[in-house]
Amino acid sequence: MDYISTRGSAPALDFEGATLAGLASDGGLYVPREWPRFSADEIAGMAGLPYAQLAAKVMFPFVEGSLTYERLLELTTQAYGRFAHKAVTPLKQLDEQQWLLELFHGPTLAFKDVALQLLGLLFEEFLGRSDRNLTIVGATSGDTGSAAIDAVAGRAKVNIFMLHPHGRVSDVQRRQMTTVLAPNVHNIAIDGSFDDAQAMVKRMFNDRAMTDRFAIGAVNSINWARLMAQVVYYFAAALQLGAPQRKIAFSVPTGNFGDVFAGYVAAQMGLPIEKLIVATNVNDILHRALADGDYSQGTVTPTAAPSMDIQVSSNFERLLFDLNGRDGLALSAQMAGFEMTKGMQLTNAQREGASALFQSARTDGEEMDETIRWAWEACGELLDPHTACGLFAARSLAQAGDIDPSVPIVTLATAHPAKFPDAVERATGEHPALPARVGDLFDREEKCVALSGEYDAVCAFVAEHATPRADG
Ligand SMILES: *Cc1c(COP(=O)(O)O)cnc(C)c1O
């Protein structure tokens, strides 16, 4: 499979190239040249496969040319062997219509492990084929950082620099990053919001002074391989609930639009998805964009669901590209306008295309608490605040009659409740216990530098600690 940029002028790359690249050189994001498609019979034939095998089947069309099927299966077996549940992403029923897909059984307790455990292995595989090394630079609102660090700590030929907004991640999230003392791991707390940190990382990907010296790679969901790995659990859940004979709806707690875009990809591949519900918290740029076509950046309000405290959703660009006839130059002009004025209107084609598959809902703090309480009192389930936004959206659209009662709605449970114990305890009076696999997190030593929000200071720190390109 070949990968092309959403902005139309960067060179096409194979899967290996797209995995090791950060942003495309024209500032766009890589997407497959076309969507592979499975027939209903092929999908039916995947029912009952163990997760690692299903993963290899679903992902193989995307990696063909860079990995053999056998090698891919070895990597998925290794990546998903580290999960604490044999089913990897088990499904739980809440009531007649509502289901939870538990994506938090990986080492750092959030869904990001599902993609990053594989991505760490892909980096090692591809870097091992040459004398290249990789400088990963990422920004995290909490969960990407810990999952990425766990996936690459101690691996040869990789250094990771992870920026997080100082004081805006939970204690568990921070400690999962800063207590990893491997010498190739560099945590940076910056003054500012997640969007500020993400903007700095994007700037570095476009900064020739840095990219000429260092091979800079991405672990944020701008990296295609992450989205690819997330497509798999949509298949896993839908197959269990009767696909391809039956349509399924998904509700997705959304920030950077990566996880829900993976659902869009699953639909393009032939999975019968009735609706994808984009659930936001009060940082609702995506809800406004999908409801009114108004994609304009507000200011970030900190909430109990910090991984969704985002006002610029990088992966939305991938959807806009697909819905605009894949016209990279037109999208490039549209995005340039957005970057200048911090706002844009979607085109008619983009609005109509999006409304065919997506619905959206916004959850405020009180609704989050009520949903956590409902799940605990009615179903005996503790939810983290992100998952609560997803379930709130799923239940309200069902109650409004927007989703047919015969269609199961699967809310993606994106984090373990123990990752956000204060919010859970406030809503339910219960203190969620950390699973034994995270061990003595609160007794370990931390390693982190604090830098101002200045781009030059971050570049200087990276330059001092990264390994220059072998070919530089
Ligand atoms: C990252 C994250 C999200 C948002 O996912 P996107 O792919 O950025 O939309 C939601 N919930 C949790 C717990 C997360 O870590």
mmCIF file of N, CA and C in Angstrom, residues 412-465:
data_model
loop_
_atom_site.group_PDB
_atom_site.id
_atom_site.type_symbol
_atom_site.label_atom_id
_atom_site.label_comp_id
_atom_site.label_asym_id
_atom_site.label_seq_id
_atom_site.Cartn_x
_atom_site.Cartn_y
_atom_site.Cartn_z
ATOM 1 N N LEU A 412 -16.879 3.223 23.430
ATOM 2 C CA LEU A 412 -15.490 2.825 23.648
ATOM 3 C C LEU A 412 -15.067 3.301 25.033
ATOM 4 N N ALA A 413 -14.718 2.352 25.897
ATOM 5 C CA ALA A 413 -14.233 2.682 27.245
ATOM 6 C C ALA A 413 -12.733 2.932 27.112
ATOM 7 N N THR A 414 -12.363 4.224 27.051
ATOM 8 C CA THR A 414 -11.016 4.580 26.608
ATOM 9 C C THR A 414 -9.982 4.572 27.729
ATOM 10 N N ALA A 415 -10.417 4.651 28.976
ATOM 11 C CA ALA A 415 -9.441 4.600 30.072
ATOM 12 C C ALA A 415 -10.000 3.831 31.247
ATOM 13 N N HIS A 416 -9.115 3.262 32.044
ATOM 14 C CA HIS A 416 -9.488 2.575 33.277
ATOM 15 C C HIS A 416 -9.884 3.638 34.323
ATOM 16 N N PRO A 417 -10.954 3.379 35.090
ATOM 17 C CA PRO A 417 -11.379 4.389 36.068
ATOM 18 C C PRO A 417 -10.274 4.784 37.054
ATOM 19 N N ALA A 418 -9.364 3.867 37.352
ATOM 20 C CA ALA A 418 -8.320 4.175 38.344
ATOM 21 C C ALA A 418 -7.316 5.204 37.824
ATOM 22 N N LYS A 419 -7.389 5.502 36.543
ATOM 23 C CA LYS A 419 -6.502 6.539 36.022
ATOM 24 C C LYS A 419 -7.005 7.925 36.422
ATOM 25 N N PHE A 420 -8.281 8.025 36.764
ATOM 26 C CA PHE A 420 -8.900 9.311 37.126
ATOM 27 C C PHE A 420 -9.716 9.143 38.407
ATOM 28 N N PRO A 421 -9.045 8.733 39.497
ATOM 29 C CA PRO A 421 -9.783 8.312 40.692
ATOM 30 C C PRO A 421 -10.599 9.427 41.339
ATOM 31 N N ASP A 422 -10.116 10.674 41.257
ATOM 32 C CA ASP A 422 -10.825 11.751 41.971
ATOM 33 C C ASP A 422 -12.217 11.971 41.378
ATOM 34 N N ALA A 423 -12.290 12.022 40.049
ATOM 35 C CA ALA A 423 -13.585 12.260 39.395
ATOM 36 C C ALA A 423 -14.542 11.100 39.682
ATOM 37 N N VAL A 424 -14.014 9.892 39.684
ATOM 38 C CA VAL A 424 -14.859 8.718 39.911
ATOM 39 C C VAL A 424 -15.385 8.725 41.344
ATOM 40 N N GLU A 425 -14.505 9.056 42.280
ATOM 41 C CA GLU A 425 -14.897 9.061 43.685
ATOM 42 C C GLU A 425 -15.905 10.178 43.977
ATOM 43 N N ARG A 426 -15.716 11.325 43.328
ATOM 44 C CA ARG A 426 -16.647 12.443 43.531
ATOM 45 C C ARG A 426 -18.061 12.037 43.090
ATOM 46 N N ALA A 427 -18.137 11.309 41.991
ATOM 47 C CA ALA A 427 -19.457 10.968 41.450
ATOM 48 C C ALA A 427 -20.107 9.789 42.170
ATOM 49 N N THR A 428 -19.303 8.847 42.663
ATOM 50 C CA THR A 428 -19.891 7.598 43.176
ATOM 51 C C THR A 428 -19.606 7.332 44.647
ATOM 52 N N GLY A 429 -18.609 8.010 45.226
ATOM 53 C CA GLY A 429 -18.178 7.667 46.577
ATOM 54 C C GLY A 429 -17.256 6.458 46.617
ATOM 55 N N GLU A 430 -17.013 5.850 45.466
ATOM 56 C CA GLU A 430 -16.128 4.672 45.401
ATOM 57 C C GLU A 430 -14.744 5.109 44.947
ATOM 58 N N HIS A 431 -13.714 4.556 45.555
ATOM 59 C CA HIS A 431 -12.363 4.839 45.083
ATOM 60 C C HIS A 431 -11.882 3.671 44.219
ATOM 61 N N PRO A 432 -11.703 3.895 42.916
ATOM 62 C CA PRO A 432 -11.298 2.778 42.056
ATOM 63 C C PRO A 432 -9.849 2.378 42.333
ATOM 64 N N ALA A 433 -9.607 1.103 42.531
ATOM 65 C CA ALA A 433 -8.263 0.628 42.872
ATOM 66 C C ALA A 433 -7.415 0.476 41.614
ATOM 67 N N LEU A 434 -6.138 0.850 41.706
ATOM 68 C CA LEU A 434 -5.214 0.626 40.591
ATOM 69 C C LEU A 434 -5.005 -0.874 40.419
ATOM 70 N N PRO A 435 -5.070 -1.378 39.199
ATOM 71 C CA PRO A 435 -4.805 -2.810 38.996
ATOM 72 C C PRO A 435 -3.368 -3.156 39.395
ATOM 73 N N ALA A 436 -3.188 -4.378 39.826
ATOM 74 C CA ALA A 436 -1.876 -4.792 40.337
ATOM 75 C C ALA A 436 -0.769 -4.594 39.307
ATOM 76 N N ARG A 437 -1.117 -4.619 37.997
ATOM 77 C CA ARG A 437 -0.040 -4.579 37.010
ATOM 78 C C ARG A 437 0.706 -3.254 36.973
ATOM 79 N N VAL A 438 0.135 -2.174 37.523
ATOM 80 C CA VAL A 438 0.905 -0.926 37.539
ATOM 81 C C VAL A 438 1.771 -0.805 38.793
ATOM 82 N N GLY A 439 1.624 -1.753 39.726
ATOM 83 C CA GLY A 439 2.564 -1.885 40.830
ATOM 84 C C GLY A 439 2.691 -0.662 41.722
ATOM 85 N N ASP A 440 3.942 -0.337 42.055
ATOM 86 C CA ASP A 440 4.218 0.671 43.078
ATOM 87 C C ASP A 440 4.401 2.060 42.466
ATOM 88 N N LEU A 441 3.508 2.439 41.576
ATOM 89 C CA LEU A 441 3.636 3.682 40.827
ATOM 90 C C LEU A 441 3.922 4.882 41.721
ATOM 91 N N PHE A 442 3.269 4.925 42.875
ATOM 92 C CA PHE A 442 3.383 6.123 43.717
ATOM 93 C C PHE A 442 4.629 6.121 44.593
ATOM 94 N N ASP A 443 5.397 5.036 44.557
ATOM 95 C CA ASP A 443 6.630 5.008 45.359
ATOM 96 C C ASP A 443 7.863 5.220 44.505
ATOM 97 N N ARG A 444 7.685 5.274 43.181
ATOM 98 C CA ARG A 444 8.873 5.323 42.322
ATOM 99 C C ARG A 444 9.386 6.743 42.145
ATOM 100 N N GLU A 445 10.695 6.827 41.844
ATOM 101 C CA GLU A 445 11.352 8.107 41.579
ATOM 102 C C GLU A 445 10.855 8.681 40.243
ATOM 103 N N GLU A 446 10.760 10.028 40.150
ATOM 104 C CA GLU A 446 10.326 10.663 38.894
ATOM 105 C C GLU A 446 11.479 11.391 38.214
ATOM 106 N N LYS A 447 11.442 11.449 36.885
ATOM 107 C CA LYS A 447 12.452 12.191 36.109
ATOM 108 C C LYS A 447 11.742 13.026 35.050
ATOM 109 N N CYS A 448 11.919 14.351 35.113
ATOM 110 C CA CYS A 448 11.205 15.243 34.201
ATOM 111 C C CYS A 448 11.882 16.600 34.223
ATOM 112 N N VAL A 449 11.969 17.294 33.086
ATOM 113 C CA VAL A 449 12.441 18.685 33.116
ATOM 114 C C VAL A 449 11.250 19.601 32.883
ATOM 115 N N ALA A 450 11.291 20.787 33.487
ATOM 116 C CA ALA A 450 10.248 21.789 33.248
ATOM 117 C C ALA A 450 10.846 22.871 32.361
ATOM 118 N N LEU A 451 10.156 23.180 31.248
ATOM 119 C CA LEU A 451 10.632 24.238 30.350
ATOM 120 C C LEU A 451 9.505 25.250 30.157
ATOM 121 N N SER A 452 9.862 26.480 29.786
ATOM 122 C CA SER A 452 8.838 27.484 29.507
ATOM 123 C C SER A 452 8.132 27.076 28.227
ATOM 124 N N GLY A 453 7.098 27.788 27.853
ATOM 125 C CA GLY A 453 6.391 27.463 26.614
ATOM 126 C C GLY A 453 7.132 27.920 25.372
ATOM 127 N N GLU A 454 8.445 28.201 25.499
ATOM 128 C CA GLU A 454 9.161 28.733 24.325
ATOM 129 C C GLU A 454 9.728 27.643 23.441
ATOM 130 N N TYR A 455 9.426 27.759 22.173
ATOM 131 C CA TYR A 455 9.844 26.761 21.189
ATOM 132 C C TYR A 455 11.361 26.555 21.187
ATOM 133 N N ASP A 456 12.113 27.652 21.236
ATOM 134 C CA ASP A 456 13.577 27.534 21.140
ATOM 135 C C ASP A 456 14.165 26.732 22.301
ATOM 136 N N ALA A 457 13.569 26.876 23.473
ATOM 137 C CA ALA A 457 14.078 26.143 24.636
ATOM 138 C C ALA A 457 13.859 24.644 24.436
ATOM 139 N N VAL A 458 12.715 24.283 23.859
ATOM 140 C CA VAL A 458 12.431 22.869 23.625
ATOM 141 C C VAL A 458 13.384 22.303 22.572
ATOM 142 N N CYS A 459 13.601 23.080 21.487
ATOM 143 C CA CYS A 459 14.543 22.624 20.447
ATOM 144 C C CYS A 459 15.940 22.421 21.031
ATOM 145 N N ALA A 460 16.370 23.346 21.858
ATOM 146 C CA ALA A 460 17.718 23.245 22.418
ATOM 147 C C ALA A 460 17.830 21.980 23.268
ATOM 148 N N PHE A 461 16.787 21.672 24.033
ATOM 149 C CA PHE A 461 16.825 20.476 24.872
ATOM 150 C C PHE A 461 16.866 19.208 24.014
ATOM 151 N N VAL A 462 16.048 19.182 22.979
ATOM 152 C CA VAL A 462 16.035 18.013 22.091
ATOM 153 C C VAL A 462 17.405 17.858 21.432
ATOM 154 N N ALA A 463 17.951 18.964 20.915
ATOM 155 C CA ALA A 463 19.233 18.907 20.191
ATOM 156 C C ALA A 463 20.348 18.399 21.104
ATOM 157 N N GLU A 464 20.265 18.750 22.365
ATOM 158 C CA GLU A 464 21.315 18.336 23.295
ATOM 159 C C GLU A 464 21.263 16.832 23.598
ATOM 160 N N HIS A 465 20.057 16.253 23.576
ATOM 161 C CA HIS A 465 19.930 14.853 24.022
ATOM 162 C C HIS A 465 19.653 13.839 22.921
#
